[in-house]
C-alpha positions as a Markdown table, in Angstrom:
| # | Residue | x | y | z |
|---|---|---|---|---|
| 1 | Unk | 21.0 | -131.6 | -97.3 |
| 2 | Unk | 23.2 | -134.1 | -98.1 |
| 3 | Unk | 22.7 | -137.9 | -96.0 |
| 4 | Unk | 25.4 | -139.0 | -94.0 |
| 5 | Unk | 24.5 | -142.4 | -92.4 |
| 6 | Unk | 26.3 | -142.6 | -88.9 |
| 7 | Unk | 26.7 | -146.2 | -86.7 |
| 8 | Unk | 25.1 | -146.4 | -83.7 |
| 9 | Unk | 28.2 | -148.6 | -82.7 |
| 10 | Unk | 30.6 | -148.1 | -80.1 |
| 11 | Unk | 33.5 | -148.9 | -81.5 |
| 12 | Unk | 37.5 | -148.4 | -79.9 |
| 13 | Unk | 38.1 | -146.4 | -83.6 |
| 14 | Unk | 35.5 | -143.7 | -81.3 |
| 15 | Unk | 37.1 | -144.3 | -78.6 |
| 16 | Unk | 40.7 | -143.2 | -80.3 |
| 17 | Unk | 39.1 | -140.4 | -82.1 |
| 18 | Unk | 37.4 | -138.7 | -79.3 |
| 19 | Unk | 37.8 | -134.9 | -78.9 |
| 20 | Unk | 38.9 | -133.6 | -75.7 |
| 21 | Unk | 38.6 | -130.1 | -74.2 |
| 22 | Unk | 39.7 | -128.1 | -71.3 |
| 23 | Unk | 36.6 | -126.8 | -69.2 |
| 24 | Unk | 37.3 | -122.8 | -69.2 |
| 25 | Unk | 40.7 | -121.5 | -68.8 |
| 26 | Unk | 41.4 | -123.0 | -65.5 |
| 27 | Unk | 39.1 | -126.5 | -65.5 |
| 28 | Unk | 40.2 | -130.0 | -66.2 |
| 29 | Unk | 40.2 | -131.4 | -69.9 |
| 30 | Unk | 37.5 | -133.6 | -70.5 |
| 31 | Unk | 36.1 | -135.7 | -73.3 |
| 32 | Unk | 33.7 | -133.1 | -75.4 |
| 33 | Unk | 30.9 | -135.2 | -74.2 |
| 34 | Unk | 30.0 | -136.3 | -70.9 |
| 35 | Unk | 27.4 | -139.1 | -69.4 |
| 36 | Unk | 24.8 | -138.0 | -66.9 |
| 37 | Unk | 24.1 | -140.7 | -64.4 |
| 38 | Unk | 21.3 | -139.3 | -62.4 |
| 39 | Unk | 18.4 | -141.5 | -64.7 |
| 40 | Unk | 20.7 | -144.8 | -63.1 |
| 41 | Unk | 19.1 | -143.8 | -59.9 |
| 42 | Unk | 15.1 | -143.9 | -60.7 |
| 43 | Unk | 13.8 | -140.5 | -60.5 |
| 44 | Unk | 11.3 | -139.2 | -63.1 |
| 45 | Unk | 12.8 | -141.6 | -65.3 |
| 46 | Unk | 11.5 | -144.9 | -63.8 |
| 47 | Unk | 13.4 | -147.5 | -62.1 |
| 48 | Unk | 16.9 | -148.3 | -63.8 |
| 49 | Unk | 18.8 | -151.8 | -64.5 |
| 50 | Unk | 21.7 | -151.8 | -62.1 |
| 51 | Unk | 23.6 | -154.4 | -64.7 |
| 52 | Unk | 22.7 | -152.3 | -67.8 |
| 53 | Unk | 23.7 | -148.9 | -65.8 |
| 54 | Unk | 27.0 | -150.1 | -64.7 |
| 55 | Unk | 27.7 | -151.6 | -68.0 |
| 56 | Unk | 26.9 | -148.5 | -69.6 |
| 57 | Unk | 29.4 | -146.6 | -67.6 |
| 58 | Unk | 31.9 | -149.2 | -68.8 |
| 59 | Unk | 30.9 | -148.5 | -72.3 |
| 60 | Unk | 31.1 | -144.8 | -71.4 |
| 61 | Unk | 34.9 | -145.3 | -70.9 |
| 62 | Unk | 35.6 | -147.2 | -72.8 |
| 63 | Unk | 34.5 | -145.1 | -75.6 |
| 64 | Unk | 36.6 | -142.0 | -73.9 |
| 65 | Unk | 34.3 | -140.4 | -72.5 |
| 66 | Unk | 35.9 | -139.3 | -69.0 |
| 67 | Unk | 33.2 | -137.0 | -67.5 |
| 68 | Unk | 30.9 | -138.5 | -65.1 |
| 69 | Unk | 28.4 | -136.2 | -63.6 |
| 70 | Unk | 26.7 | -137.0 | -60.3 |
| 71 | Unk | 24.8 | -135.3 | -57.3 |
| 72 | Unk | 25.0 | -136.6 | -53.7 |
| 73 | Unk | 21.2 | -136.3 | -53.4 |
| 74 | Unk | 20.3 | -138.5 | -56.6 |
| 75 | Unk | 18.4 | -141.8 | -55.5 |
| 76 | Unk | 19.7 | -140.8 | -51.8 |
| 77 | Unk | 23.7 | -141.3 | -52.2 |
| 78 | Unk | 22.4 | -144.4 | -54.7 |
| 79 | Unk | 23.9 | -143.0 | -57.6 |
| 80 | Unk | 27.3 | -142.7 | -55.7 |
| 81 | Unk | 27.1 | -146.1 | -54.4 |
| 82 | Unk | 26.4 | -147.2 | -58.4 |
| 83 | Unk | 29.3 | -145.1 | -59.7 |
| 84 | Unk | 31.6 | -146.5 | -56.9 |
| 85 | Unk | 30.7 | -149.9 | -58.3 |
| 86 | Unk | 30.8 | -148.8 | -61.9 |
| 87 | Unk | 34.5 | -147.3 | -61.5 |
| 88 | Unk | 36.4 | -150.0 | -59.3 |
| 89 | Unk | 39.7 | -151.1 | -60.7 |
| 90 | Unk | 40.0 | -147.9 | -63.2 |
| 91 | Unk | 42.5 | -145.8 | -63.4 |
| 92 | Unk | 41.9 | -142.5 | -61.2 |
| 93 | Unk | 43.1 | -140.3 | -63.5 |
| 94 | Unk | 41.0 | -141.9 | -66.7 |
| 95 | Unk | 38.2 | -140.1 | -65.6 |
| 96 | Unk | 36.5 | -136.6 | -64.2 |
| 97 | Unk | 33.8 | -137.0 | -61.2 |
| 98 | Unk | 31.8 | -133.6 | -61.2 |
| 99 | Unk | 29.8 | -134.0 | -58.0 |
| 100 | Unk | 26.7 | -131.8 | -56.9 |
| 101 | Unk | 25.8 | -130.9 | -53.6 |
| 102 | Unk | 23.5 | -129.1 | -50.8 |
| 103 | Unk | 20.5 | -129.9 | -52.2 |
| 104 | Unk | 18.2 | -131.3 | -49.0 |
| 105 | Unk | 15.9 | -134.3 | -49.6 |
| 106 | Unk | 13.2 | -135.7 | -47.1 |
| 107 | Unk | 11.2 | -139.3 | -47.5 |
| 108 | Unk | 9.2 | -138.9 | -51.1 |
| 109 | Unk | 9.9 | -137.3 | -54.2 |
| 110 | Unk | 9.9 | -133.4 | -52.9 |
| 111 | Unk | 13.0 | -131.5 | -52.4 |
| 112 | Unk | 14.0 | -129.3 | -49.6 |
| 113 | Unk | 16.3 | -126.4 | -49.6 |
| 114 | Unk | 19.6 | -125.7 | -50.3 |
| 115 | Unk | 22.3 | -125.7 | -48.1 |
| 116 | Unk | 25.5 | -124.0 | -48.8 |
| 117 | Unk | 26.6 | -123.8 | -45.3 |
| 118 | Unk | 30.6 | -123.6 | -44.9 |
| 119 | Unk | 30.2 | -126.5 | -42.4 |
| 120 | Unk | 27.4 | -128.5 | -44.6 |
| 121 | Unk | 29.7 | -128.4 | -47.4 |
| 122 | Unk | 32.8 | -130.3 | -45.3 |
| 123 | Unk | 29.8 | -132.8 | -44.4 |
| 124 | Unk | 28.4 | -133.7 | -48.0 |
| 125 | Unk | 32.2 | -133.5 | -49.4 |
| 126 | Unk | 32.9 | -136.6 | -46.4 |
| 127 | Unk | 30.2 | -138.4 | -47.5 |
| 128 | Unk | 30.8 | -138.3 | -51.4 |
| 129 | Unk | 34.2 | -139.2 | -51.0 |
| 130 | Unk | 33.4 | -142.4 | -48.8 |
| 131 | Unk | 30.3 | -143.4 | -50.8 |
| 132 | Unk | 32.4 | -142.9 | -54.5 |
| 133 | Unk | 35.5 | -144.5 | -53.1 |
| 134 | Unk | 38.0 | -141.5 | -53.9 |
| 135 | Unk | 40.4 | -139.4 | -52.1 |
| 136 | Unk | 39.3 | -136.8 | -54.4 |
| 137 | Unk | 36.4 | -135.3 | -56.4 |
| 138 | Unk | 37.6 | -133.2 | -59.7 |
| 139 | Unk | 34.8 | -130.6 | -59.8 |
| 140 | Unk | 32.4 | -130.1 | -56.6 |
| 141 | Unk | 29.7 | -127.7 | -57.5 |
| 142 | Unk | 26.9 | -126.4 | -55.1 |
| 143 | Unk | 23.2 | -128.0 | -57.0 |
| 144 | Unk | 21.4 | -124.5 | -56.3 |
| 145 | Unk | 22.3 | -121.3 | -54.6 |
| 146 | Unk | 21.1 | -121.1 | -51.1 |
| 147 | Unk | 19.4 | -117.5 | -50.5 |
| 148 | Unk | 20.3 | -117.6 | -46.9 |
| 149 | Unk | 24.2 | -117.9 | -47.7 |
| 150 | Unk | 26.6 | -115.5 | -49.6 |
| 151 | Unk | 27.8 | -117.7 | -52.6 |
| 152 | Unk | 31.2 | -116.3 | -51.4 |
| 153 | Unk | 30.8 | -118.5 | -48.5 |
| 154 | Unk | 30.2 | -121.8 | -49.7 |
| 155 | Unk | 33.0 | -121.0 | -52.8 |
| 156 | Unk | 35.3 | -120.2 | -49.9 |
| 157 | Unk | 34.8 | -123.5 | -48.1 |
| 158 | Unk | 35.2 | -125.7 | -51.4 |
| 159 | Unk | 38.5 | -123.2 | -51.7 |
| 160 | Unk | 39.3 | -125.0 | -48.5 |
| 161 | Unk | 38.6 | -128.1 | -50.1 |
| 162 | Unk | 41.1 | -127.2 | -53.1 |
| 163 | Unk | 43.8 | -126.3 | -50.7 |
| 164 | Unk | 43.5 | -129.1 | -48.6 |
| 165 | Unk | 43.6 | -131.6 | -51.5 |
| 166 | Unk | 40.0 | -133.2 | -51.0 |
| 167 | Unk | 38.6 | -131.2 | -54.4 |
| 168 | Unk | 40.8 | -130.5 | -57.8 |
| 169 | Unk | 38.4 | -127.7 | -59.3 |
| 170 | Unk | 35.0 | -125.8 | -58.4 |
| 171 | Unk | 32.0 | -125.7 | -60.3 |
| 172 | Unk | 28.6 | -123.8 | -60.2 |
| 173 | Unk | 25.1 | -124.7 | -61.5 |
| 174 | Unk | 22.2 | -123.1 | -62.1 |
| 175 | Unk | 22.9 | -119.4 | -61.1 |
| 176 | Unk | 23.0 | -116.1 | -62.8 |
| 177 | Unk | 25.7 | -113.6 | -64.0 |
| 178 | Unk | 26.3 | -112.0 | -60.8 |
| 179 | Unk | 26.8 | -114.7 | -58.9 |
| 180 | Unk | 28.6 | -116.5 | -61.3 |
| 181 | Unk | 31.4 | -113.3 | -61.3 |
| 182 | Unk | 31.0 | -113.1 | -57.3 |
| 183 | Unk | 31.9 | -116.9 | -57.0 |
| 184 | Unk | 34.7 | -116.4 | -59.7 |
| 185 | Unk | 36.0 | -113.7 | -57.4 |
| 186 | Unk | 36.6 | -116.0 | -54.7 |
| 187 | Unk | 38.2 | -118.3 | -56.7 |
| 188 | Unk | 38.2 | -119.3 | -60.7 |
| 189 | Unk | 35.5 | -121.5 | -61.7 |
| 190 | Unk | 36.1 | -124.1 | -64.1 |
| 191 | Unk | 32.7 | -124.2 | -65.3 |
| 192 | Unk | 28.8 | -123.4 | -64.8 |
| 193 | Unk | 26.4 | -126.5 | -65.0 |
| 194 | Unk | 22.8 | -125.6 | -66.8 |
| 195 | Unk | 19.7 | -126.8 | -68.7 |
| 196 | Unk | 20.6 | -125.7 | -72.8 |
| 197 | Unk | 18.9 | -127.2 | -75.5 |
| 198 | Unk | 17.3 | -126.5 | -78.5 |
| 199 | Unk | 14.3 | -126.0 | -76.1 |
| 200 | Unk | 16.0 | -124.2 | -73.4 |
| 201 | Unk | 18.0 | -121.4 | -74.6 |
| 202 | Unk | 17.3 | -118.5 | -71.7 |
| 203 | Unk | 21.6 | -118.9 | -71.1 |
| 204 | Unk | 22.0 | -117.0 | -74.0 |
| 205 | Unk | 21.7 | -113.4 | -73.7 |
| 206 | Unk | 23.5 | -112.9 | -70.3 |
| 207 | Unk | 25.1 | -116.1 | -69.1 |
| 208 | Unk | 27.1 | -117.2 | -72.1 |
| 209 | Unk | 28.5 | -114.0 | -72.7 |
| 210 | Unk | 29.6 | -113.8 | -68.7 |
| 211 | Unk | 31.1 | -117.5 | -68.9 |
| 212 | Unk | 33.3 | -116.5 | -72.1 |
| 213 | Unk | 34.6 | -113.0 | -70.8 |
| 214 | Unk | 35.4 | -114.8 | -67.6 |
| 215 | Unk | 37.2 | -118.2 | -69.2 |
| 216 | Unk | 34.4 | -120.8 | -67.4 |
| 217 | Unk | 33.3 | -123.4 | -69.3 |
| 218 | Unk | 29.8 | -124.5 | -69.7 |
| 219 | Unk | 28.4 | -128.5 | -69.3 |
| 220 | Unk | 24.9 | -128.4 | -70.9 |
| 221 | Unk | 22.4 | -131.1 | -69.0 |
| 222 | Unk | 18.7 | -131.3 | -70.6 |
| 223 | Unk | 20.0 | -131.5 | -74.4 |
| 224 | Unk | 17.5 | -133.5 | -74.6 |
| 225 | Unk | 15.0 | -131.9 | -73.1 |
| 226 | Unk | 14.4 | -134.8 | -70.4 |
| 227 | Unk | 14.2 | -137.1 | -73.4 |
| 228 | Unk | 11.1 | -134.7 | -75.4 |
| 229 | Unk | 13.1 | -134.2 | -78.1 |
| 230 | Unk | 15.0 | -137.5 | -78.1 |
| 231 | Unk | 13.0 | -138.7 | -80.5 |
| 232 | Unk | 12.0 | -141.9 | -78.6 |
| 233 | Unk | 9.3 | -139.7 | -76.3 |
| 234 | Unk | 6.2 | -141.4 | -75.5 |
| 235 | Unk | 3.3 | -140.8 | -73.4 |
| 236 | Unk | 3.0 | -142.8 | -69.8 |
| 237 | Unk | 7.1 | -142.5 | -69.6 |
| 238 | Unk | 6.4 | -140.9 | -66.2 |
| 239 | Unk | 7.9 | -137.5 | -66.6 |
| 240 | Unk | 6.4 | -134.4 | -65.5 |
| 241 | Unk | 6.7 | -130.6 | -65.9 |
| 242 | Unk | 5.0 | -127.6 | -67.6 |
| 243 | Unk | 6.4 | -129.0 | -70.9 |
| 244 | Unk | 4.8 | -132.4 | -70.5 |
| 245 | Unk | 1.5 | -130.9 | -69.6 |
| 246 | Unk | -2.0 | -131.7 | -71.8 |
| 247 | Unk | -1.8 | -128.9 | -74.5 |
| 248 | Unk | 1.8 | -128.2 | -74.4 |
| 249 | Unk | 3.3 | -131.5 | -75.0 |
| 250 | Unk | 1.3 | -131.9 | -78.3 |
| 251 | Unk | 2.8 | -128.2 | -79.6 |
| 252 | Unk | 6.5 | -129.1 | -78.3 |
| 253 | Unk | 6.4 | -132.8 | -80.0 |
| 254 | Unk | 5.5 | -131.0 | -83.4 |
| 255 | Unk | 8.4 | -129.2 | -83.0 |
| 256 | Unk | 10.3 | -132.6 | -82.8 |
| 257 | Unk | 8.4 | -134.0 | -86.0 |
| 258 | Unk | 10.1 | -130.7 | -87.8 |
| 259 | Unk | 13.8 | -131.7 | -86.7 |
| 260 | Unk | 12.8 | -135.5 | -87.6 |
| 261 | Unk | 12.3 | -134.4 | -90.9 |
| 262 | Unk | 15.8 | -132.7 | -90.6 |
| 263 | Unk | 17.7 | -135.6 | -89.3 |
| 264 | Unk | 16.2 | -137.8 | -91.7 |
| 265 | Unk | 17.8 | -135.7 | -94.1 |
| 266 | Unk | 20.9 | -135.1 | -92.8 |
| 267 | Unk | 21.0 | -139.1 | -92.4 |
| 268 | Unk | 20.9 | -139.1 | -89.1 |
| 269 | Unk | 18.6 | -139.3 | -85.7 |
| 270 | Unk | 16.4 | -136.5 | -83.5 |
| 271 | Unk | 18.6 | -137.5 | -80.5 |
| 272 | Unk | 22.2 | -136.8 | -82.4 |
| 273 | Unk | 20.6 | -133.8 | -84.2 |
| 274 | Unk | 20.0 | -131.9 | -80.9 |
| 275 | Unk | 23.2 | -132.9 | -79.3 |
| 276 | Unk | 25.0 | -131.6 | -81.9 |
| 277 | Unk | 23.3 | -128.7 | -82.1 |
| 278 | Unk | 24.3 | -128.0 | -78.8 |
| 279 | Unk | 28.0 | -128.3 | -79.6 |
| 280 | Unk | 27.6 | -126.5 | -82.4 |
| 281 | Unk | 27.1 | -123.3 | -80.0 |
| 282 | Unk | 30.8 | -123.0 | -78.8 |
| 283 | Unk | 33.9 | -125.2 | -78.6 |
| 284 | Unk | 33.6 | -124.0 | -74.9 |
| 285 | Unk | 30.3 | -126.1 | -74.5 |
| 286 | Unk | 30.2 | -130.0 | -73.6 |
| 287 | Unk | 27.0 | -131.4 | -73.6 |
| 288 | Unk | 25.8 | -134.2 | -70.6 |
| 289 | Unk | 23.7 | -137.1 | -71.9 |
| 290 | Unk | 22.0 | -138.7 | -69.6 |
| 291 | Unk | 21.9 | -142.2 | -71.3 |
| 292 | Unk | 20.8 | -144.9 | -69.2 |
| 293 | Unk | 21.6 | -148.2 | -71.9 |
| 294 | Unk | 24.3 | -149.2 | -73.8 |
| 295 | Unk | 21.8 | -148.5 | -77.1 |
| 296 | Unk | 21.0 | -144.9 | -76.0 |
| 297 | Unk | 24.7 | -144.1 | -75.4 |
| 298 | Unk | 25.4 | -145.9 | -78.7 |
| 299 | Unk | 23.4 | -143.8 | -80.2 |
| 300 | Unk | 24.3 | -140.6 | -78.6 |
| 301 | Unk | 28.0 | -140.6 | -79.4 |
| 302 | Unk | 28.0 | -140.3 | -83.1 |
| 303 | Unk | 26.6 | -136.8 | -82.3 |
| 304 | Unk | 30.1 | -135.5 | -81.9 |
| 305 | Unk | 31.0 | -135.9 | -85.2 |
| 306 | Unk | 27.9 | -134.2 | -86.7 |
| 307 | Unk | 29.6 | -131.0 | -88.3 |
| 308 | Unk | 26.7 | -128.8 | -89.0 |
| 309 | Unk | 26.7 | -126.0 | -91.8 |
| 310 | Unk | 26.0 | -122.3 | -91.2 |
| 311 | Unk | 23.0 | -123.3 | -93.3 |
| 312 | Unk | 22.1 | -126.4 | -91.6 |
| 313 | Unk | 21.9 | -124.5 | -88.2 |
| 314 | Unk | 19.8 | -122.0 | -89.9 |
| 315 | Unk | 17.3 | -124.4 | -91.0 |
| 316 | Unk | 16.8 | -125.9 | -87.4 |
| 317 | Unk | 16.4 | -122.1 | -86.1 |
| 318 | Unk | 13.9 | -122.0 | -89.0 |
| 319 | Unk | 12.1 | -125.1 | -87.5 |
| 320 | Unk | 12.9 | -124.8 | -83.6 |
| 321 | Unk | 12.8 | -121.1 | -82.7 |
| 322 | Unk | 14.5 | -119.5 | -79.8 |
| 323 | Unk | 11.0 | -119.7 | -77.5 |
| 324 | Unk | 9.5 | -121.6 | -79.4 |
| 325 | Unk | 8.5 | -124.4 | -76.4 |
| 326 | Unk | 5.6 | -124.2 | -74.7 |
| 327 | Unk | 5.8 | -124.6 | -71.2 |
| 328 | Unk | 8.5 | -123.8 | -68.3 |
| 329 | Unk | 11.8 | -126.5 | -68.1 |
| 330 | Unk | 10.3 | -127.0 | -64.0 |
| 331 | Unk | 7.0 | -126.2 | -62.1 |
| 332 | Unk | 6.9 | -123.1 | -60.7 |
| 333 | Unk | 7.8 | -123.4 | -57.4 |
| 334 | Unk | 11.1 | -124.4 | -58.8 |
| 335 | Unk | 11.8 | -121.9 | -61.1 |
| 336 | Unk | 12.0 | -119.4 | -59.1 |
| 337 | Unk | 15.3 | -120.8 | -57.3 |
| 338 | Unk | 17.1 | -120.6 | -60.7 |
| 339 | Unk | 19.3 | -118.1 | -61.7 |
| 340 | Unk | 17.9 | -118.0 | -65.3 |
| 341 | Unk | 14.6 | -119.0 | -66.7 |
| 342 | Unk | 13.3 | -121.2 | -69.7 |
């Protein structure tokens, strides 16, 4: 393969050349990457610089990237407070909040349930909108479907939300093809929110096919695989899961020495490798990157102008095969509240 050495600068030339795309046929158009803020908030990622995370938001932007992706629960409404901070004295309309909800929390690291109550929903949307300092959120998406509530429902209170101006578009995450054509029924869906990587790739037979006969967008979080195939992965980094477990993380980082080899070739790194493989999979795709620094994000964005051959894709299946991780994205108990698996 032929090297193509790419900056790890942010530079305004990015900023000027950086695609946008509408989210489905009905969502808002967004830069075709967006920056994941949950890792600002701790979390399995270890504490975070509040300095450096607000400085990378500002780096964000100003490279033109204009989707921010939150969730009232990460660090507790910290992550709000930070983004609040981060967006002060911006233009409203220079940037897309997609905000996630419902998903309870007690004292310690264990989540509770879901709740996609019609009346729980009003409550987090109040809170959001104090805590991030808007009169609006763009997309408002329910974290997880709650088994004890028709989807229908909570769809039908955002709907309220649309109407009454507090919410611009809805969003889902995490859920299957039915209810992703149950919600849509109740009211278009700009897009669905879900792990897809090179290591997670269980969207493919059903979901993506649903998304694109129904016009939703997809925002891909993980493309990293929570930093495995980052290329920067080291053991102690505090992260855990089925994937990071004694026997499987040694299979899954061979898999990353094989697209090393490929980036090295290709003249660039593991990290813009994998998110570009991701956009490679449909123009309907933006991929989330969780970047935490000003270097990581740096080193993200060049991704997006990675234009990878027929051939070049093929080689990466060759050396990453569908399945070919070992271990499932979450722990159990977790996976069986998803709508799709690995």
């Amino acid at each position: 393969m032929m090297k193509t050495p790419i900056s790890y600068a942010v530079t305004s030339a990015q900023a000027q050349a950086m695609r946008n795309q509408r989210l489905g046929r009905t969502g808002p158009v967004v830069s075709a990457m967006g920056l994941g803020a949950m890792g600002m908030s701790g979390g399995p990622y270890g504490e975070a610089d509040r300095g450096e995370s607000i400085a990378t938001v500002h780096a964000a932007l100003d490279a033109g990237v204009t989707l921010i992706d939150t969730g009232d629960f990460y660090g507790m409404g910290h992550n709000e407070l930070l983004l609040n901070e981060a967006l002060r004295g911006r233009d409203r309309d220079s940037y897309v909040l997609s905000v996630k909800f419902g998903q309870m929390r007690g004292p310690g690291p264990i989540a509770g349930p879901q709740d996609g109550r019609p009346e729980a929903v009003k409550n987090f949307l109040a809170y959001s909108l104090t805590r991030l300092g808007v009169d609006h959120i763009d997309i408002y998406r329910p974290a997880r479907l709650d088994p004890a509530v028709p989807i229908e429902e909570t769809v039908g209170a955002v709907k309220e939300m649309v109407e009454a101006g507090y919410v611009r578009h809805i969003g889902l995450s995490e859920v299957g093809p039915e209810t992703i054509r149950r919600a849509h029924a109740v009211h278009p869906i700009a897009d669905l929110q879900i792990e897809y990587s090179l290591l997670s790739r269980a969207v493919e037979p059903e979901i993506l096919p649903t998304l694109r006969e129904l016009g939703i967008g997809l925002t891909a979080y993980g493309v990293l695989g929570r930093g495995l195939i980052s290329g920067h992965w080291s053991a102690g980094k505090g992260v855990r899961g089925p994937r990071f477990a004694p026997g499987n993380v040694e299979h899954n980082l061979t898999l990353v020495e094989q697209l090393r080899r490929i980036a090295e070739a290709r003249g660039c790194t593991v990290a813009q490798l994998a998110i570009a493989w991701v956009s490679a999979q449909g123009p309907d795709i933006v991929p989330l990157v969780g970047a935490r620094t000003r270097p990581r994000l740096a080193e993200a964005l060049p991704a997006l102008d990675l234009s990878l051959t027929t051939d070049e894709l093929a080689v990466i299946e060759k050396a990453v095969p569908k399945g070919s991780a070992r271990g499932d994205r979450y722990p159990a108990a977790f996976m069986a509240a998803l709508g799709v698996g690995n």
